[in-house]
Amino acid sequence: MNEMDSKEQILKRSVEAKEIYLPHISADPVVFGFDQNELKVLLAKMHYRKQWMLPGGYVRKDEDLDEAVIRILKSRTGVTNVFLEEFGIFGKKNRSEYYFEDFDDTLFQKQRFISVGYYALYNSSEIYPVADEISETCEWIYLKQLPEIELAMDHREIIEKALLTLREKISYKPIGYNLLPEKFTFPELQKLYEAILGKKLNRGNFYKKIKNSGVLRKLDEQRRGGAHKSPDLYSFDQINYTRALEDGLNSW
């Protein structure tokens, strides 16, 4: 799609949006995945300006905010069954203005929008994103790649705040149920925590803390096929994991 066509598309959607959506409020989901011992985030590359952005959108006049973000993520990326949690509000006065500077001030998308940030954790091998009509592509982008790409509006700030929230949460809540496969090794779990925290962890201390938390269940099987000793496999104890999510990790 060329620049002229993408502008026409935005103008058409502006007219429709004024009838369907609430003014001045939007939602931006930050979906984290884990692959190759690294975190990545789900982004869409727009036809207009060819910039990357979070797959966000607007809230319909007849729906709740939480319902809106689930619908937005499904319509923008094809992703469903993702548990999303609110983590922040973003309301700088010129968040959208520069991005839509080529348009008249009456454009719906150019108005001042306060966006509610949501984050989700998901096993990226189970998500196959599909771009919507306003996007050129929708892909997983590794966090280490973010400095090299152009992100629209304040979406870099939103991603950074989501990651900071995740790092704070990891100190008192279990992490990993939606990011790892059903069966995993202990080193794989440690690599996940290190990827989130952005630093190396002492193996002995980490093992003790996780074991004391009671969220893991050791399986009577091992990972086969490696050149070295086959490591033990674990899975999450769903009852204890859920309890730790509700009550916190007292032993952490």
PDB file of C-alpha atoms in Angstrom:
ATOM      1  CA  MET A   1       0.000   0.000   0.000  1.00  0.00           C
ATOM      2  CA  ASN A   2       1.439   3.406  -0.994  1.00  0.00           C
ATOM      3  CA  GLU A   3       1.400   6.543   1.164  1.00  0.00           C
ATOM      4  CA  MET A   4      -1.606   8.073  -0.582  1.00  0.00           C
ATOM      5  CA  ASP A   5      -3.701   4.936  -0.128  1.00  0.00           C
ATOM      6  CA  SER A   6      -2.711   4.626   3.529  1.00  0.00           C
ATOM      7  CA  LYS A   7      -3.778   8.248   4.157  1.00  0.00           C
ATOM      8  CA  GLU A   8      -7.122   7.634   2.483  1.00  0.00           C
ATOM      9  CA  GLN A   9      -7.570   4.584   4.655  1.00  0.00           C
ATOM     10  CA  ILE A  10      -6.927   6.629   7.820  1.00  0.00           C
ATOM     11  CA  LEU A  11      -9.380   9.338   6.725  1.00  0.00           C
ATOM     12  CA  LYS A  12     -12.081   6.752   6.068  1.00  0.00           C
ATOM     13  CA  ARG A  13     -11.511   5.102   9.445  1.00  0.00           C
ATOM     14  CA  SER A  14     -11.677   8.507  11.143  1.00  0.00           C
ATOM     15  CA  VAL A  15     -15.232   9.061   9.918  1.00  0.00           C
ATOM     16  CA  GLU A  16     -16.287   5.593  11.090  1.00  0.00           C
ATOM     17  CA  ALA A  17     -14.474   5.960  14.421  1.00  0.00           C
ATOM     18  CA  LYS A  18     -16.426   9.054  15.433  1.00  0.00           C
ATOM     19  CA  GLU A  19     -19.624   7.004  15.303  1.00  0.00           C
ATOM     20  CA  ILE A  20     -18.302   3.859  16.994  1.00  0.00           C
ATOM     21  CA  TYR A  21     -15.674   4.776  19.578  1.00  0.00           C
ATOM     22  CA  LEU A  22     -15.384   6.846  22.717  1.00  0.00           C
ATOM     23  CA  PRO A  23     -13.236   9.939  22.236  1.00  0.00           C
ATOM     24  CA  HIS A  24      -9.975  10.444  24.146  1.00  0.00           C
ATOM     25  CA  ILE A  25      -9.452   6.898  25.484  1.00  0.00           C
ATOM     26  CA  SER A  26      -7.472   4.025  23.973  1.00  0.00           C
ATOM     27  CA  ALA A  27      -5.767   0.788  25.023  1.00  0.00           C
ATOM     28  CA  ASP A  28      -2.267  -0.487  24.215  1.00  0.00           C
ATOM     29  CA  PRO A  29      -1.473  -4.149  24.953  1.00  0.00           C
ATOM     30  CA  VAL A  30       2.154  -5.188  25.463  1.00  0.00           C
ATOM     31  CA  VAL A  31       2.399  -8.934  24.809  1.00  0.00           C
ATOM     32  CA  PHE A  32       5.709 -10.469  25.907  1.00  0.00           C
ATOM     33  CA  GLY A  33       7.002 -13.785  24.598  1.00  0.00           C
ATOM     34  CA  PHE A  34      10.094 -15.844  25.424  1.00  0.00           C
ATOM     35  CA  ASP A  35      12.259 -17.601  22.845  1.00  0.00           C
ATOM     36  CA  GLN A  36      15.955 -18.505  22.488  1.00  0.00           C
ATOM     37  CA  ASN A  37      16.460 -17.407  26.118  1.00  0.00           C
ATOM     38  CA  GLU A  38      15.338 -13.867  25.256  1.00  0.00           C
ATOM     39  CA  LEU A  39      12.224 -11.752  25.680  1.00  0.00           C
ATOM     40  CA  LYS A  40      10.348 -10.398  22.705  1.00  0.00           C
ATOM     41  CA  VAL A  41       7.273  -8.245  22.187  1.00  0.00           C
ATOM     42  CA  LEU A  42       4.411  -8.366  19.687  1.00  0.00           C
ATOM     43  CA  LEU A  43       4.421  -5.338  17.345  1.00  0.00           C
ATOM     44  CA  ALA A  44       2.642  -4.219  14.181  1.00  0.00           C
ATOM     45  CA  LYS A  45       4.278  -2.251  11.358  1.00  0.00           C
ATOM     46  CA  MET A  46       1.842   0.269   9.916  1.00  0.00           C
ATOM     47  CA  HIS A  47       1.279   1.020   6.231  1.00  0.00           C
ATOM     48  CA  TYR A  48       1.261   4.715   7.142  1.00  0.00           C
ATOM     49  CA  ARG A  49       4.773   6.005   7.997  1.00  0.00           C
ATOM     50  CA  LYS A  50       6.096   2.416   8.059  1.00  0.00           C
ATOM     51  CA  GLN A  51       6.670   2.698  11.811  1.00  0.00           C
ATOM     52  CA  TRP A  52       6.292  -0.076  14.372  1.00  0.00           C
ATOM     53  CA  MET A  53       3.754   0.237  17.165  1.00  0.00           C
ATOM     54  CA  LEU A  54       1.892  -1.733  19.775  1.00  0.00           C
ATOM     55  CA  PRO A  55      -1.303  -3.365  18.465  1.00  0.00           C
ATOM     56  CA  GLY A  56      -3.554  -0.909  20.253  1.00  0.00           C
ATOM     57  CA  GLY A  57      -6.903   0.625  19.482  1.00  0.00           C
ATOM     58  CA  TYR A  58      -9.994   2.457  20.666  1.00  0.00           C
ATOM     59  CA  VAL A  59     -12.868   1.628  23.012  1.00  0.00           C
ATOM     60  CA  ARG A  60     -16.357   1.197  21.623  1.00  0.00           C
ATOM     61  CA  LYS A  61     -19.188   3.163  23.162  1.00  0.00           C
ATOM     62  CA  ASP A  62     -20.973  -0.035  24.198  1.00  0.00           C
ATOM     63  CA  GLU A  63     -18.150  -2.081  25.779  1.00  0.00           C
ATOM     64  CA  ASP A  64     -16.097  -2.250  28.955  1.00  0.00           C
ATOM     65  CA  LEU A  65     -12.413  -1.358  28.852  1.00  0.00           C
ATOM     66  CA  ASP A  66     -11.242  -4.910  29.574  1.00  0.00           C
ATOM     67  CA  GLU A  67     -13.514  -6.234  26.820  1.00  0.00           C
ATOM     68  CA  ALA A  68     -12.107  -3.632  24.461  1.00  0.00           C
ATOM     69  CA  VAL A  69      -8.460  -4.624  24.867  1.00  0.00           C
ATOM     70  CA  ILE A  70      -9.280  -8.313  24.243  1.00  0.00           C
ATOM     71  CA  ARG A  71     -11.198  -7.380  21.088  1.00  0.00           C
ATOM     72  CA  ILE A  72      -8.451  -4.986  19.954  1.00  0.00           C
ATOM     73  CA  LEU A  73      -5.722  -7.594  20.300  1.00  0.00           C
ATOM     74  CA  LYS A  74      -7.771 -10.174  18.414  1.00  0.00           C
ATOM     75  CA  SER A  75      -8.668  -7.798  15.575  1.00  0.00           C
ATOM     76  CA  ARG A  76      -5.156  -6.324  15.256  1.00  0.00           C
ATOM     77  CA  THR A  77      -3.118  -9.533  15.556  1.00  0.00           C
ATOM     78  CA  GLY A  78      -5.439 -12.538  15.509  1.00  0.00           C
ATOM     79  CA  VAL A  79      -4.322 -13.408  19.061  1.00  0.00           C
ATOM     80  CA  THR A  80      -6.927 -14.840  21.448  1.00  0.00           C
ATOM     81  CA  ASN A  81      -7.064 -16.388  24.925  1.00  0.00           C
ATOM     82  CA  VAL A  82      -4.453 -14.051  26.385  1.00  0.00           C
ATOM     83  CA  PHE A  83      -4.731 -12.946  30.008  1.00  0.00           C
ATOM     84  CA  LEU A  84      -4.097  -9.191  30.103  1.00  0.00           C
ATOM     85  CA  GLU A  85      -3.382  -7.125  33.182  1.00  0.00           C
ATOM     86  CA  GLU A  86      -3.526  -3.333  33.425  1.00  0.00           C
ATOM     87  CA  PHE A  87      -0.230  -1.698  34.398  1.00  0.00           C
ATOM     88  CA  GLY A  88      -0.285   2.020  33.631  1.00  0.00           C
ATOM     89  CA  ILE A  89      -1.861   5.145  32.166  1.00  0.00           C
ATOM     90  CA  PHE A  90      -0.181   7.227  29.468  1.00  0.00           C
ATOM     91  CA  GLY A  91      -1.441  10.720  28.831  1.00  0.00           C
ATOM     92  CA  LYS A  92       1.185  13.142  27.524  1.00  0.00           C
ATOM     93  CA  LYS A  93      -0.653  15.912  25.705  1.00  0.00           C
ATOM     94  CA  ASN A  94       0.971  15.413  22.278  1.00  0.00           C
ATOM     95  CA  ARG A  95       1.209  11.606  22.201  1.00  0.00           C
ATOM     96  CA  SER A  96      -0.602  11.240  18.851  1.00  0.00           C
ATOM     97  CA  GLU A  97      -0.302  14.675  17.304  1.00  0.00           C
ATOM     98  CA  TYR A  98       3.105  14.306  15.631  1.00  0.00           C
ATOM     99  CA  TYR A  99       2.331  10.886  14.175  1.00  0.00           C
ATOM    100  CA  PHE A 100      -0.740  12.300  12.403  1.00  0.00           C
ATOM    101  CA  GLU A 101       0.773  15.710  11.585  1.00  0.00           C
ATOM    102  CA  ASP A 102      -0.098  15.331   7.880  1.00  0.00           C
ATOM    103  CA  PHE A 103      -3.806  15.435   8.727  1.00  0.00           C
ATOM    104  CA  ASP A 104      -6.265  18.124   9.725  1.00  0.00           C
ATOM    105  CA  ASP A 105      -6.887  18.578  13.465  1.00  0.00           C
ATOM    106  CA  THR A 106     -10.412  17.194  13.073  1.00  0.00           C
ATOM    107  CA  LEU A 107      -9.047  13.680  12.434  1.00  0.00           C
ATOM    108  CA  PHE A 108     -10.360  11.332  15.137  1.00  0.00           C
ATOM    109  CA  GLN A 109      -6.999   9.601  15.590  1.00  0.00           C
ATOM    110  CA  LYS A 110      -5.191  12.932  16.029  1.00  0.00           C
ATOM    111  CA  GLN A 111      -7.170  13.953  19.088  1.00  0.00           C
ATOM    112  CA  ARG A 112      -5.608  13.760  22.525  1.00  0.00           C
ATOM    113  CA  PHE A 113      -5.911  10.185  23.745  1.00  0.00           C
ATOM    114  CA  ILE A 114      -5.185   8.843  27.210  1.00  0.00           C
ATOM    115  CA  SER A 115      -4.114   5.233  26.776  1.00  0.00           C
ATOM    116  CA  VAL A 116      -4.428   2.390  29.273  1.00  0.00           C
ATOM    117  CA  GLY A 117      -1.482   0.013  29.118  1.00  0.00           C
ATOM    118  CA  TYR A 118      -2.011  -3.741  29.514  1.00  0.00           C
ATOM    119  CA  TYR A 119       0.630  -6.438  29.532  1.00  0.00           C
ATOM    120  CA  ALA A 120       0.463 -10.161  28.907  1.00  0.00           C
ATOM    121  CA  LEU A 121       2.887 -13.074  29.038  1.00  0.00           C
ATOM    122  CA  TYR A 122       2.541 -15.756  26.416  1.00  0.00           C
ATOM    123  CA  ASN A 123       4.429 -18.718  24.965  1.00  0.00           C
ATOM    124  CA  SER A 124       5.348 -17.240  21.590  1.00  0.00           C
ATOM    125  CA  SER A 125       5.495 -20.661  19.943  1.00  0.00           C
ATOM    126  CA  GLU A 126       1.728 -20.871  20.406  1.00  0.00           C
ATOM    127  CA  ILE A 127       0.979 -17.489  18.803  1.00  0.00           C
ATOM    128  CA  TYR A 128       0.983 -16.944  15.067  1.00  0.00           C
ATOM    129  CA  PRO A 129       0.184 -13.245  14.634  1.00  0.00           C
ATOM    130  CA  VAL A 130      -1.842 -12.052  11.655  1.00  0.00           C
ATOM    131  CA  ALA A 131      -1.690  -8.416  10.527  1.00  0.00           C
ATOM    132  CA  ASP A 132      -4.901  -6.411  10.105  1.00  0.00           C
ATOM    133  CA  GLU A 133      -5.762  -4.186   7.127  1.00  0.00           C
ATOM    134  CA  ILE A 134      -3.951  -1.093   8.459  1.00  0.00           C
ATOM    135  CA  SER A 135      -0.733  -3.004   9.143  1.00  0.00           C
ATOM    136  CA  GLU A 136       1.958  -4.166   6.763  1.00  0.00           C
ATOM    137  CA  THR A 137       2.995  -6.946   9.130  1.00  0.00           C
ATOM    138  CA  CYS A 138       2.607  -8.137  12.710  1.00  0.00           C
ATOM    139  CA  GLU A 139       5.619  -9.861  14.235  1.00  0.00           C
ATOM    140  CA  TRP A 140       7.513 -10.823  17.350  1.00  0.00           C
ATOM    141  CA  ILE A 141      10.430  -8.431  17.876  1.00  0.00           C
ATOM    142  CA  TYR A 142      13.209  -9.230  20.351  1.00  0.00           C
ATOM    143  CA  LEU A 143      13.711  -6.557  22.996  1.00  0.00           C
ATOM    144  CA  LYS A 144      17.363  -6.294  22.007  1.00  0.00           C
ATOM    145  CA  GLN A 145      16.183  -5.178  18.530  1.00  0.00           C
ATOM    146  CA  LEU A 146      14.068  -2.273  19.792  1.00  0.00           C
ATOM    147  CA  PRO A 147      16.908   0.309  19.754  1.00  0.00           C
ATOM    148  CA  GLU A 148      17.327  -0.381  16.025  1.00  0.00           C
ATOM    149  CA  ILE A 149      13.706   0.173  14.949  1.00  0.00           C
ATOM    150  CA  GLU A 150      11.492   3.252  14.819  1.00  0.00           C
ATOM    151  CA  LEU A 151       8.603   3.044  17.257  1.00  0.00           C
ATOM    152  CA  ALA A 152       5.586   5.317  16.863  1.00  0.00           C
ATOM    153  CA  MET A 153       4.295   7.825  19.421  1.00  0.00           C
ATOM    154  CA  ASP A 154       5.272   6.929  23.014  1.00  0.00           C
ATOM    155  CA  HIS A 155       5.176   3.172  22.495  1.00  0.00           C
ATOM    156  CA  ARG A 156       8.814   2.703  23.472  1.00  0.00           C
ATOM    157  CA  GLU A 157       8.007   4.297  26.828  1.00  0.00           C
ATOM    158  CA  ILE A 158       4.967   2.023  27.240  1.00  0.00           C
ATOM    159  CA  ILE A 159       7.049  -1.100  26.553  1.00  0.00           C
ATOM    160  CA  GLU A 160       9.733   0.041  29.007  1.00  0.00           C
ATOM    161  CA  LYS A 161       7.103   0.637  31.711  1.00  0.00           C
ATOM    162  CA  ALA A 162       5.574  -2.797  31.049  1.00  0.00           C
ATOM    163  CA  LEU A 163       8.987  -4.434  31.432  1.00  0.00           C
ATOM    164  CA  LEU A 164       9.648  -2.503  34.639  1.00  0.00           C
ATOM    165  CA  THR A 165       6.268  -3.654  35.978  1.00  0.00           C
ATOM    166  CA  LEU A 166       7.138  -7.245  35.091  1.00  0.00           C
ATOM    167  CA  ARG A 167      10.473  -6.935  36.903  1.00  0.00           C
ATOM    168  CA  GLU A 168       8.743  -5.575  40.004  1.00  0.00           C
ATOM    169  CA  LYS A 169       6.118  -8.309  39.922  1.00  0.00           C
ATOM    170  CA  ILE A 170       8.697 -11.084  39.626  1.00  0.00           C
ATOM    171  CA  SER A 171       9.955 -10.255  43.131  1.00  0.00           C
ATOM    172  CA  TYR A 172       6.702 -11.356  44.767  1.00  0.00           C
ATOM    173  CA  LYS A 173       4.696 -13.319  42.155  1.00  0.00           C
ATOM    174  CA  PRO A 174       5.576 -16.446  40.155  1.00  0.00           C
ATOM    175  CA  ILE A 175       6.380 -15.943  36.475  1.00  0.00           C
ATOM    176  CA  GLY A 176       6.587 -18.423  33.642  1.00  0.00           C
ATOM    177  CA  TYR A 177       3.297 -20.306  33.373  1.00  0.00           C
ATOM    178  CA  ASN A 178       2.375 -18.666  30.067  1.00  0.00           C
ATOM    179  CA  LEU A 179       5.931 -18.240  28.768  1.00  0.00           C
ATOM    180  CA  LEU A 180       7.415 -21.722  28.994  1.00  0.00           C
ATOM    181  CA  PRO A 181       6.285 -25.023  27.451  1.00  0.00           C
ATOM    182  CA  GLU A 182       4.351 -27.432  29.663  1.00  0.00           C
ATOM    183  CA  LYS A 183       7.567 -29.323  30.498  1.00  0.00           C
ATOM    184  CA  PHE A 184      10.848 -27.476  31.002  1.00  0.00           C
ATOM    185  CA  THR A 185      14.241 -27.785  32.668  1.00  0.00           C
ATOM    186  CA  PHE A 186      15.354 -25.766  35.663  1.00  0.00           C
ATOM    187  CA  PRO A 187      18.057 -23.938  33.660  1.00  0.00           C
ATOM    188  CA  GLU A 188      15.361 -22.893  31.172  1.00  0.00           C
ATOM    189  CA  LEU A 189      13.322 -21.367  34.000  1.00  0.00           C
ATOM    190  CA  GLN A 190      16.398 -19.547  35.301  1.00  0.00           C
ATOM    191  CA  LYS A 191      17.128 -18.206  31.804  1.00  0.00           C
ATOM    192  CA  LEU A 192      13.588 -16.802  31.698  1.00  0.00           C
ATOM    193  CA  TYR A 193      14.050 -14.962  34.987  1.00  0.00           C
ATOM    194  CA  GLU A 194      17.429 -13.653  33.856  1.00  0.00           C
ATOM    195  CA  ALA A 195      15.924 -12.412  30.574  1.00  0.00           C
ATOM    196  CA  ILE A 196      13.207 -10.513  32.451  1.00  0.00           C
ATOM    197  CA  LEU A 197      15.549  -9.062  35.069  1.00  0.00           C
ATOM    198  CA  GLY A 198      18.333  -8.344  32.577  1.00  0.00           C
ATOM    199  CA  LYS A 199      21.035  -9.875  34.773  1.00  0.00           C
ATOM    200  CA  LYS A 200      22.623 -13.182  35.779  1.00  0.00           C
ATOM    201  CA  LEU A 201      21.337 -15.002  38.874  1.00  0.00           C
ATOM    202  CA  ASN A 202      23.195 -17.259  41.280  1.00  0.00           C
ATOM    203  CA  ARG A 203      22.044 -20.783  40.423  1.00  0.00           C
ATOM    204  CA  GLY A 204      22.066 -22.071  44.020  1.00  0.00           C
ATOM    205  CA  ASN A 205      20.116 -19.151  45.450  1.00  0.00           C
ATOM    206  CA  PHE A 206      17.618 -19.224  42.593  1.00  0.00           C
ATOM    207  CA  TYR A 207      17.050 -22.963  42.965  1.00  0.00           C
ATOM    208  CA  LYS A 208      16.439 -22.594  46.712  1.00  0.00           C
ATOM    209  CA  LYS A 209      13.947 -19.765  46.284  1.00  0.00           C
ATOM    210  CA  ILE A 210      11.969 -21.507  43.559  1.00  0.00           C
ATOM    211  CA  LYS A 211      11.952 -24.824  45.429  1.00  0.00           C
ATOM    212  CA  ASN A 212      10.732 -23.153  48.627  1.00  0.00           C
ATOM    213  CA  SER A 213       7.931 -21.426  46.734  1.00  0.00           C
ATOM    214  CA  GLY A 214       6.300 -24.781  45.942  1.00  0.00           C
ATOM    215  CA  VAL A 215       5.199 -23.707  42.462  1.00  0.00           C
ATOM    216  CA  LEU A 216       7.177 -26.434  40.644  1.00  0.00           C
ATOM    217  CA  ARG A 217       6.509 -30.155  40.303  1.00  0.00           C
ATOM    218  CA  LYS A 218       9.430 -32.413  39.401  1.00  0.00           C
ATOM    219  CA  LEU A 219       8.504 -34.977  36.740  1.00  0.00           C
ATOM    220  CA  ASP A 220       9.660 -38.567  36.497  1.00  0.00           C
ATOM    221  CA  GLU A 221      11.289 -37.928  33.154  1.00  0.00           C
ATOM    222  CA  GLN A 222      14.306 -36.201  31.667  1.00  0.00           C
ATOM    223  CA  ARG A 223      15.180 -34.189  28.584  1.00  0.00           C
ATOM    224  CA  ARG A 224      16.773 -36.602  26.110  1.00  0.00           C
ATOM    225  CA  GLY A 225      19.039 -36.062  23.131  1.00  0.00           C
ATOM    226  CA  GLY A 226      21.741 -33.774  24.539  1.00  0.00           C
ATOM    227  CA  ALA A 227      25.449 -34.446  24.523  1.00  0.00           C
ATOM    228  CA  HIS A 228      25.646 -34.118  28.300  1.00  0.00           C
ATOM    229  CA  LYS A 229      23.691 -35.531  31.226  1.00  0.00           C
ATOM    230  CA  SER A 230      19.955 -35.456  30.583  1.00  0.00           C
ATOM    231  CA  PRO A 231      18.432 -32.759  32.824  1.00  0.00           C
ATOM    232  CA  ASP A 232      15.318 -33.344  34.918  1.00  0.00           C
ATOM    233  CA  LEU A 233      12.047 -31.948  33.641  1.00  0.00           C
ATOM    234  CA  TYR A 234       9.600 -29.852  35.655  1.00  0.00           C
ATOM    235  CA  SER A 235       6.108 -28.473  35.260  1.00  0.00           C
ATOM    236  CA  PHE A 236       4.188 -25.881  37.255  1.00  0.00           C
ATOM    237  CA  ASP A 237       1.976 -27.073  40.077  1.00  0.00           C
ATOM    238  CA  GLN A 238      -1.165 -25.273  38.965  1.00  0.00           C
ATOM    239  CA  ILE A 239      -2.808 -25.178  42.409  1.00  0.00           C
ATOM    240  CA  ASN A 240       0.254 -23.777  44.175  1.00  0.00           C
ATOM    241  CA  TYR A 241       1.009 -21.447  41.273  1.00  0.00           C
ATOM    242  CA  THR A 242      -2.507 -19.992  41.399  1.00  0.00           C
ATOM    243  CA  ARG A 243      -2.301 -19.647  45.169  1.00  0.00           C
ATOM    244  CA  ALA A 244       1.037 -17.826  44.850  1.00  0.00           C
ATOM    245  CA  LEU A 245      -0.469 -15.467  42.296  1.00  0.00           C
ATOM    246  CA  GLU A 246      -3.248 -14.611  44.734  1.00  0.00           C
ATOM    247  CA  ASP A 247      -1.285 -14.533  47.985  1.00  0.00           C
ATOM    248  CA  GLY A 248       2.248 -13.763  46.858  1.00  0.00           C
ATOM    249  CA  LEU A 249       5.462 -15.715  47.374  1.00  0.00           C
ATOM    250  CA  ASN A 250       5.968 -15.511  51.133  1.00  0.00           C
ATOM    251  CA  SER A 251       9.246 -17.398  50.916  1.00  0.00           C
ATOM    252  CA  TRP A 252      10.666 -15.292  48.084  1.00  0.00           C
TER     253      TRP A 252
END
